[in-house]
Amino acid sequence: MRIDIVTIFPEFFGVLDVSLIGKARESGLIQTGVHNLRDFTHDAHHTVDDTPYGGGAGMLMKPEPWGLAFDDLLDTDGETIVIFTNPAGEVFKQATAQELSNAKHIVFACGRYEG
């Protein structure tokens, strides 16, 4: 199984080198990759967000870096599962992990706004 994580805070996932996930990586049971979304931008400031059209509070993630990241990471065989994390979303439980345990490739897309 391969697990990729796309985030603007790749340092946060350094913990994947320790604990059970680290042991699974060492033994070859899983492969992991942490990818900085800013690496998929083309401007001098590596901008991944923008103000919402029409105004409003907060910022929105730009689609272009995500599109480039997915172009780079998604398998062409259609066997990749993409999970968009969200603080207001469904809690990731053991049952969900069990359901995903036979997946070939999972990409976690980690945004950061609203919570």
Tab-separated table of N, CA and C in Angstrom:
chain	number	residue	atom	x	y	z
A	1	MET	N	0.846	-1.178	0.000
A	1	MET	CA	0.000	0.000	0.000
A	1	MET	C	0.886	1.233	0.000
A	2	ARG	N	0.448	2.224	-0.761
A	2	ARG	CA	1.128	3.512	-0.758
A	2	ARG	C	0.166	4.558	-0.208
A	3	ILE	N	0.674	5.388	0.701
A	3	ILE	CA	-0.097	6.485	1.270
A	3	ILE	C	0.672	7.776	1.006
A	4	ASP	N	0.030	8.720	0.315
A	4	ASP	CA	0.613	10.034	0.068
A	4	ASP	C	-0.218	11.077	0.796
A	5	ILE	N	0.465	12.095	1.292
A	5	ILE	CA	-0.185	13.186	2.001
A	5	ILE	C	0.234	14.484	1.321
A	6	VAL	N	-0.752	15.295	0.942
A	6	VAL	CA	-0.485	16.600	0.339
A	6	VAL	C	-0.908	17.651	1.358
A	7	THR	N	0.020	18.543	1.713
A	7	THR	CA	-0.218	19.506	2.786
A	7	THR	C	0.676	20.725	2.600
A	8	ILE	N	0.342	21.815	3.268
A	8	ILE	CA	1.258	22.964	3.285
A	8	ILE	C	2.103	22.947	4.557
A	9	PHE	N	1.923	21.924	5.384
A	9	PHE	CA	2.705	21.765	6.606
A	9	PHE	C	3.369	20.389	6.633
A	10	PRO	N	4.287	20.101	5.713
A	10	PRO	CA	4.871	18.761	5.661
A	10	PRO	C	5.660	18.387	6.916
A	11	GLU	N	6.199	19.380	7.626
A	11	GLU	CA	6.969	19.093	8.842
A	11	GLU	C	6.108	18.392	9.889
A	12	PHE	N	4.833	18.674	9.876
A	12	PHE	CA	3.904	18.107	10.841
A	12	PHE	C	3.889	16.588	10.771
A	13	PHE	N	4.175	16.039	9.602
A	13	PHE	CA	4.059	14.602	9.398
A	13	PHE	C	5.381	13.859	9.583
A	14	GLY	N	6.383	14.515	10.161
A	14	GLY	CA	7.634	13.851	10.500
A	14	GLY	C	7.425	12.707	11.473
A	15	VAL	N	6.335	12.738	12.192
A	15	VAL	CA	6.005	11.695	13.162
A	15	VAL	C	5.787	10.344	12.475
A	16	LEU	N	5.599	10.335	11.157
A	16	LEU	CA	5.394	9.077	10.443
A	16	LEU	C	6.638	8.187	10.470
A	17	ASP	N	7.771	8.744	10.868
A	17	ASP	CA	8.995	7.948	10.950
A	17	ASP	C	9.089	7.156	12.241
A	18	VAL	N	8.174	7.370	13.156
A	18	VAL	CA	8.205	6.663	14.434
A	18	VAL	C	6.905	5.881	14.618
A	19	SER	N	6.802	5.175	15.673
A	19	SER	CA	5.624	4.412	16.063
A	19	SER	C	5.342	3.276	15.083
A	20	LEU	N	4.124	2.811	15.052
A	20	LEU	CA	3.752	1.663	14.232
A	20	LEU	C	3.885	1.943	12.739
A	21	ILE	N	3.581	3.167	12.326
A	21	ILE	CA	3.708	3.496	10.908
A	21	ILE	C	5.171	3.443	10.491
A	22	GLY	N	6.062	3.929	11.335
A	22	GLY	CA	7.492	3.852	11.050
A	22	GLY	C	7.969	2.417	10.923
A	23	LYS	N	7.490	1.549	11.785
A	23	LYS	CA	7.850	0.127	11.707
A	23	LYS	C	7.304	-0.515	10.444
A	24	ALA	N	6.080	-0.162	10.065
A	24	ALA	CA	5.491	-0.698	8.836
A	24	ALA	C	6.274	-0.227	7.611
A	25	ARG	N	6.750	0.996	7.641
A	25	ARG	CA	7.575	1.510	6.539
A	25	ARG	C	8.893	0.765	6.475
A	26	GLU	N	9.539	0.575	7.622
A	26	GLU	CA	10.817	-0.121	7.662
A	26	GLU	C	10.707	-1.542	7.146
A	27	SER	N	9.612	-2.207	7.444
A	27	SER	CA	9.433	-3.596	7.025
A	27	SER	C	8.915	-3.716	5.592
A	28	GLY	N	8.570	-2.588	4.960
A	28	GLY	CA	8.106	-2.612	3.585
A	28	GLY	C	6.623	-2.875	3.416
A	29	LEU	N	5.870	-2.883	4.518
A	29	LEU	CA	4.427	-3.108	4.418
A	29	LEU	C	3.708	-1.948	3.749
A	30	ILE	N	4.183	-0.741	4.007
A	30	ILE	CA	3.598	0.439	3.380
A	30	ILE	C	4.704	1.370	2.901
A	31	GLN	N	4.336	2.195	1.943
A	31	GLN	CA	5.201	3.278	1.484
A	31	GLN	C	4.436	4.566	1.745
A	32	THR	N	5.139	5.583	2.212
A	32	THR	CA	4.485	6.863	2.451
A	32	THR	C	5.264	7.980	1.770
A	33	GLY	N	4.535	9.015	1.421
A	33	GLY	CA	5.150	10.207	0.871
A	33	GLY	C	4.405	11.421	1.378
A	34	VAL	N	5.154	12.434	1.790
A	34	VAL	CA	4.554	13.688	2.236
A	34	VAL	C	4.989	14.755	1.236
A	35	HIS	N	4.018	15.450	0.665
A	35	HIS	CA	4.276	16.384	-0.422
A	35	HIS	C	3.788	17.780	-0.035
A	36	ASN	N	4.672	18.754	-0.212
A	36	ASN	CA	4.348	20.137	0.101
A	36	ASN	C	3.564	20.733	-1.061
A	37	LEU	N	2.331	21.159	-0.808
A	37	LEU	CA	1.492	21.722	-1.861
A	37	LEU	C	2.159	22.931	-2.516
A	38	ARG	N	2.970	23.652	-1.763
A	38	ARG	CA	3.646	24.831	-2.316
A	38	ARG	C	4.635	24.453	-3.428
A	39	ASP	N	5.088	23.205	-3.462
A	39	ASP	CA	5.983	22.756	-4.527
A	39	ASP	C	5.277	22.672	-5.878
A	40	PHE	N	3.965	22.761	-5.872
A	40	PHE	CA	3.181	22.668	-7.105
A	40	PHE	C	2.667	24.033	-7.556
A	41	THR	N	3.318	25.096	-7.117
A	41	THR	CA	2.952	26.448	-7.528
A	41	THR	C	4.036	26.987	-8.459
A	42	HIS	N	3.720	28.078	-9.149
A	42	HIS	CA	4.675	28.640	-10.105
A	42	HIS	C	4.991	30.102	-9.840
A	43	ASP	N	4.486	30.677	-8.760
A	43	ASP	CA	4.772	32.080	-8.477
A	43	ASP	C	5.916	32.177	-7.466
A	44	ALA	N	6.477	33.354	-7.359
A	44	ALA	CA	7.641	33.573	-6.494
A	44	ALA	C	7.351	33.322	-5.023
A	45	HIS	N	6.098	33.497	-4.609
A	45	HIS	CA	5.742	33.359	-3.194
A	45	HIS	C	5.130	31.991	-2.868
A	46	HIS	N	5.028	31.115	-3.859
A	46	HIS	CA	4.439	29.774	-3.680
A	46	HIS	C	3.049	29.866	-3.059
A	47	THR	N	2.201	30.699	-3.654
A	47	THR	CA	0.866	30.982	-3.125
A	47	THR	C	-0.088	29.825	-3.376
A	48	VAL	N	-0.732	29.366	-2.317
A	48	VAL	CA	-1.699	28.269	-2.433
A	48	VAL	C	-3.123	28.708	-2.114
A	49	ASP	N	-3.293	29.971	-1.722
A	49	ASP	CA	-4.634	30.443	-1.368
A	49	ASP	C	-4.899	31.809	-1.981
A	50	ASP	N	-6.161	32.198	-1.941
A	50	ASP	CA	-6.580	33.475	-2.510
A	50	ASP	C	-7.862	33.907	-1.809
A	51	THR	N	-8.193	35.187	-1.944
A	51	THR	CA	-9.428	35.673	-1.335
A	51	THR	C	-10.624	35.168	-2.127
A	52	PRO	N	-11.750	34.937	-1.466
A	52	PRO	CA	-12.928	34.446	-2.180
A	52	PRO	C	-13.492	35.509	-3.113
A	53	TYR	N	-13.910	35.088	-4.293
A	53	TYR	CA	-14.567	36.010	-5.216
A	53	TYR	C	-15.888	36.437	-4.610
A	54	GLY	N	-16.179	37.700	-4.689
A	54	GLY	CA	-17.411	38.229	-4.114
A	54	GLY	C	-17.262	38.613	-2.656
A	55	GLY	N	-16.056	38.507	-2.111
A	55	GLY	CA	-15.824	38.898	-0.727
A	55	GLY	C	-16.111	37.791	0.250
A	56	GLY	N	-16.128	38.138	1.489
A	56	GLY	CA	-16.358	37.160	2.538
A	56	GLY	C	-15.106	36.961	3.366
A	57	ALA	N	-15.292	36.337	4.500
A	57	ALA	CA	-14.184	36.131	5.422
A	57	ALA	C	-13.301	34.969	4.977
A	58	GLY	N	-12.060	35.022	5.385
A	58	GLY	CA	-11.153	33.907	5.169
A	58	GLY	C	-10.536	33.867	3.791
A	59	MET	N	-9.886	32.758	3.528
A	59	MET	CA	-9.204	32.530	2.262
A	59	MET	C	-9.664	31.181	1.716
A	60	LEU	N	-9.469	31.004	0.421
A	60	LEU	CA	-9.810	29.745	-0.236
A	60	LEU	C	-8.557	29.151	-0.855
A	61	MET	N	-8.488	27.843	-0.876
A	61	MET	CA	-7.368	27.175	-1.528
A	61	MET	C	-7.528	27.331	-3.039
A	62	LYS	N	-6.414	27.612	-3.723
A	62	LYS	CA	-6.431	27.732	-5.176
A	62	LYS	C	-6.489	26.324	-5.789
A	63	PRO	N	-7.238	26.142	-6.856
A	63	PRO	CA	-7.341	24.809	-7.459
A	63	PRO	C	-6.105	24.391	-8.258
A	64	GLU	N	-5.349	25.343	-8.792
A	64	GLU	CA	-4.229	25.003	-9.665
A	64	GLU	C	-3.158	24.147	-8.975
A	65	PRO	N	-2.691	24.504	-7.768
A	65	PRO	CA	-1.693	23.643	-7.124
A	65	PRO	C	-2.225	22.232	-6.847
A	66	TRP	N	-3.496	22.149	-6.461
A	66	TRP	CA	-4.087	20.829	-6.201
A	66	TRP	C	-4.125	20.011	-7.485
A	67	GLY	N	-4.521	20.646	-8.583
A	67	GLY	CA	-4.574	19.931	-9.854
A	67	GLY	C	-3.214	19.389	-10.257
A	68	LEU	N	-2.172	20.208	-10.110
A	68	LEU	CA	-0.821	19.759	-10.438
A	68	LEU	C	-0.357	18.642	-9.504
A	69	ALA	N	-0.696	18.754	-8.233
A	69	ALA	CA	-0.331	17.704	-7.272
A	69	ALA	C	-1.021	16.394	-7.628
A	70	PHE	N	-2.306	16.459	-7.928
A	70	PHE	CA	-3.035	15.240	-8.284
A	70	PHE	C	-2.524	14.658	-9.595
A	71	ASP	N	-2.186	15.517	-10.565
A	71	ASP	CA	-1.610	15.021	-11.818
A	71	ASP	C	-0.341	14.227	-11.551
A	72	ASP	N	0.430	14.676	-10.580
A	72	ASP	CA	1.695	14.029	-10.251
A	72	ASP	C	1.505	12.745	-9.439
A	73	LEU	N	0.477	12.703	-8.597
A	73	LEU	CA	0.352	11.608	-7.632
A	73	LEU	C	-0.652	10.518	-7.986
A	74	LEU	N	-1.697	10.863	-8.704
A	74	LEU	CA	-2.753	9.880	-8.933
A	74	LEU	C	-2.339	8.852	-9.972
A	75	ASP	N	-2.680	7.606	-9.703
A	75	ASP	CA	-2.412	6.526	-10.635
A	75	ASP	C	-3.378	6.603	-11.810
A	76	THR	N	-2.896	6.262	-12.982
A	76	THR	CA	-3.754	6.289	-14.158
A	76	THR	C	-4.676	5.082	-14.223
A	77	ASP	N	-4.454	4.094	-13.370
A	77	ASP	CA	-5.302	2.897	-13.387
A	77	ASP	C	-6.601	3.092	-12.615
A	78	GLY	N	-6.780	4.258	-11.992
A	78	GLY	CA	-8.025	4.555	-11.297
A	78	GLY	C	-8.170	3.889	-9.947
A	79	GLU	N	-7.089	3.350	-9.395
A	79	GLU	CA	-7.181	2.649	-8.117
A	79	GLU	C	-6.808	3.517	-6.924
A	80	THR	N	-6.603	4.798	-7.139
A	80	THR	CA	-6.254	5.693	-6.046
A	80	THR	C	-7.518	6.212	-5.373
A	81	ILE	N	-7.517	6.188	-4.050
A	81	ILE	CA	-8.597	6.770	-3.257
A	81	ILE	C	-8.090	8.096	-2.714
A	82	VAL	N	-8.829	9.173	-2.959
A	82	VAL	CA	-8.449	10.492	-2.451
A	82	VAL	C	-9.381	10.843	-1.298
A	83	ILE	N	-8.784	11.212	-0.174
A	83	ILE	CA	-9.538	11.602	1.015
A	83	ILE	C	-9.216	13.055	1.328
A	84	PHE	N	-10.243	13.899	1.276
A	84	PHE	CA	-10.076	15.308	1.606
A	84	PHE	C	-10.385	15.476	3.090
A	85	THR	N	-9.386	15.873	3.862
A	85	THR	CA	-9.607	16.067	5.289
A	85	THR	C	-10.289	17.396	5.535
A	86	ASN	N	-11.092	17.431	6.603
A	86	ASN	CA	-11.845	18.633	6.932
A	86	ASN	C	-12.231	18.544	8.407
A	87	PRO	N	-11.972	19.587	9.192
A	87	PRO	CA	-12.326	19.537	10.613
A	87	PRO	C	-13.805	19.296	10.866
A	88	ALA	N	-14.655	19.653	9.910
A	88	ALA	CA	-16.092	19.459	10.085
A	88	ALA	C	-16.564	18.136	9.483
A	89	GLY	N	-15.633	17.335	8.954
A	89	GLY	CA	-16.008	16.099	8.281
A	89	GLY	C	-16.202	14.932	9.227
A	90	GLU	N	-16.376	13.776	8.637
A	90	GLU	CA	-16.572	12.535	9.377
A	90	GLU	C	-15.300	12.167	10.140
A	91	VAL	N	-15.453	11.675	11.342
A	91	VAL	CA	-14.309	11.262	12.157
A	91	VAL	C	-13.705	9.995	11.543
A	92	PHE	N	-12.379	9.971	11.433
A	92	PHE	CA	-11.674	8.792	10.916
A	92	PHE	C	-11.604	7.762	12.029
A	93	LYS	N	-12.332	6.670	11.861
A	93	LYS	CA	-12.445	5.643	12.895
A	93	LYS	C	-11.777	4.354	12.451
A	94	GLN	N	-11.644	3.422	13.383
A	94	GLN	CA	-11.039	2.134	13.091
A	94	GLN	C	-11.772	1.414	11.960
A	95	ALA	N	-13.085	1.513	11.923
A	95	ALA	CA	-13.866	0.862	10.864
A	95	ALA	C	-13.497	1.427	9.489
A	96	THR	N	-13.262	2.728	9.424
A	96	THR	CA	-12.851	3.346	8.167
A	96	THR	C	-11.463	2.861	7.777
A	97	ALA	N	-10.560	2.787	8.745
A	97	ALA	CA	-9.214	2.278	8.482
A	97	ALA	C	-9.269	0.848	7.972
A	98	GLN	N	-10.103	0.032	8.567
A	98	GLN	CA	-10.250	-1.363	8.138
A	98	GLN	C	-10.771	-1.422	6.700
A	99	GLU	N	-11.738	-0.578	6.400
A	99	GLU	CA	-12.311	-0.533	5.055
A	99	GLU	C	-11.262	-0.150	4.014
A	100	LEU	N	-10.358	0.756	4.375
A	100	LEU	CA	-9.341	1.236	3.445
A	100	LEU	C	-8.073	0.378	3.422
A	101	SER	N	-7.984	-0.599	4.321
A	101	SER	CA	-6.739	-1.349	4.490
A	101	SER	C	-6.326	-2.152	3.268
A	102	ASN	N	-7.226	-2.440	2.378
A	102	ASN	CA	-6.883	-3.197	1.174
A	102	ASN	C	-6.670	-2.314	-0.049
A	103	ALA	N	-6.720	-1.000	0.143
A	103	ALA	CA	-6.528	-0.085	-0.985
A	103	ALA	C	-5.092	-0.155	-1.475
A	104	LYS	N	-4.919	0.050	-2.755
A	104	LYS	CA	-3.585	0.058	-3.348
A	104	LYS	C	-2.860	1.381	-3.068
A	105	HIS	N	-3.621	2.483	-3.157
A	105	HIS	CA	-3.016	3.807	-3.030
A	105	HIS	C	-4.043	4.762	-2.442
A	106	ILE	N	-3.659	5.487	-1.403
A	106	ILE	CA	-4.522	6.484	-0.779
A	106	ILE	C	-3.774	7.813	-0.766
A	107	VAL	N	-4.462	8.868	-1.153
A	107	VAL	CA	-3.903	10.217	-1.073
A	107	VAL	C	-4.774	11.010	-0.103
A	108	PHE	N	-4.155	11.517	0.960
A	108	PHE	CA	-4.838	12.411	1.894
A	108	PHE	C	-4.538	13.841	1.457
A	109	ALA	N	-5.578	14.594	1.146
A	109	ALA	CA	-5.447	15.993	0.741
A	109	ALA	C	-5.800	16.847	1.952
A	110	CYS	N	-4.797	17.494	2.525
A	110	CYS	CA	-4.973	18.219	3.794
A	110	CYS	C	-5.015	19.719	3.547
A	111	GLY	N	-6.205	20.294	3.671
A	111	GLY	CA	-6.340	21.743	3.629
A	111	GLY	C	-6.115	22.296	5.023
A	112	ARG	N	-6.420	23.577	5.231
A	112	ARG	CA	-6.150	24.128	6.558
A	112	ARG	C	-7.141	25.162	7.043
A	113	TYR	N	-8.144	25.515	6.263
A	113	TYR	CA	-8.978	26.644	6.629
A	113	TYR	C	-10.253	26.235	7.344
A	114	GLU	N	-10.866	27.214	7.996
A	114	GLU	CA	-12.112	27.011	8.746
A	114	GLU	C	-11.966	25.935	9.796
A	115	GLY	N	-11.151	26.140	10.759
A	115	GLY	CA	-11.023	25.195	11.847
A	115	GLY	C	-9.655	24.636	11.931
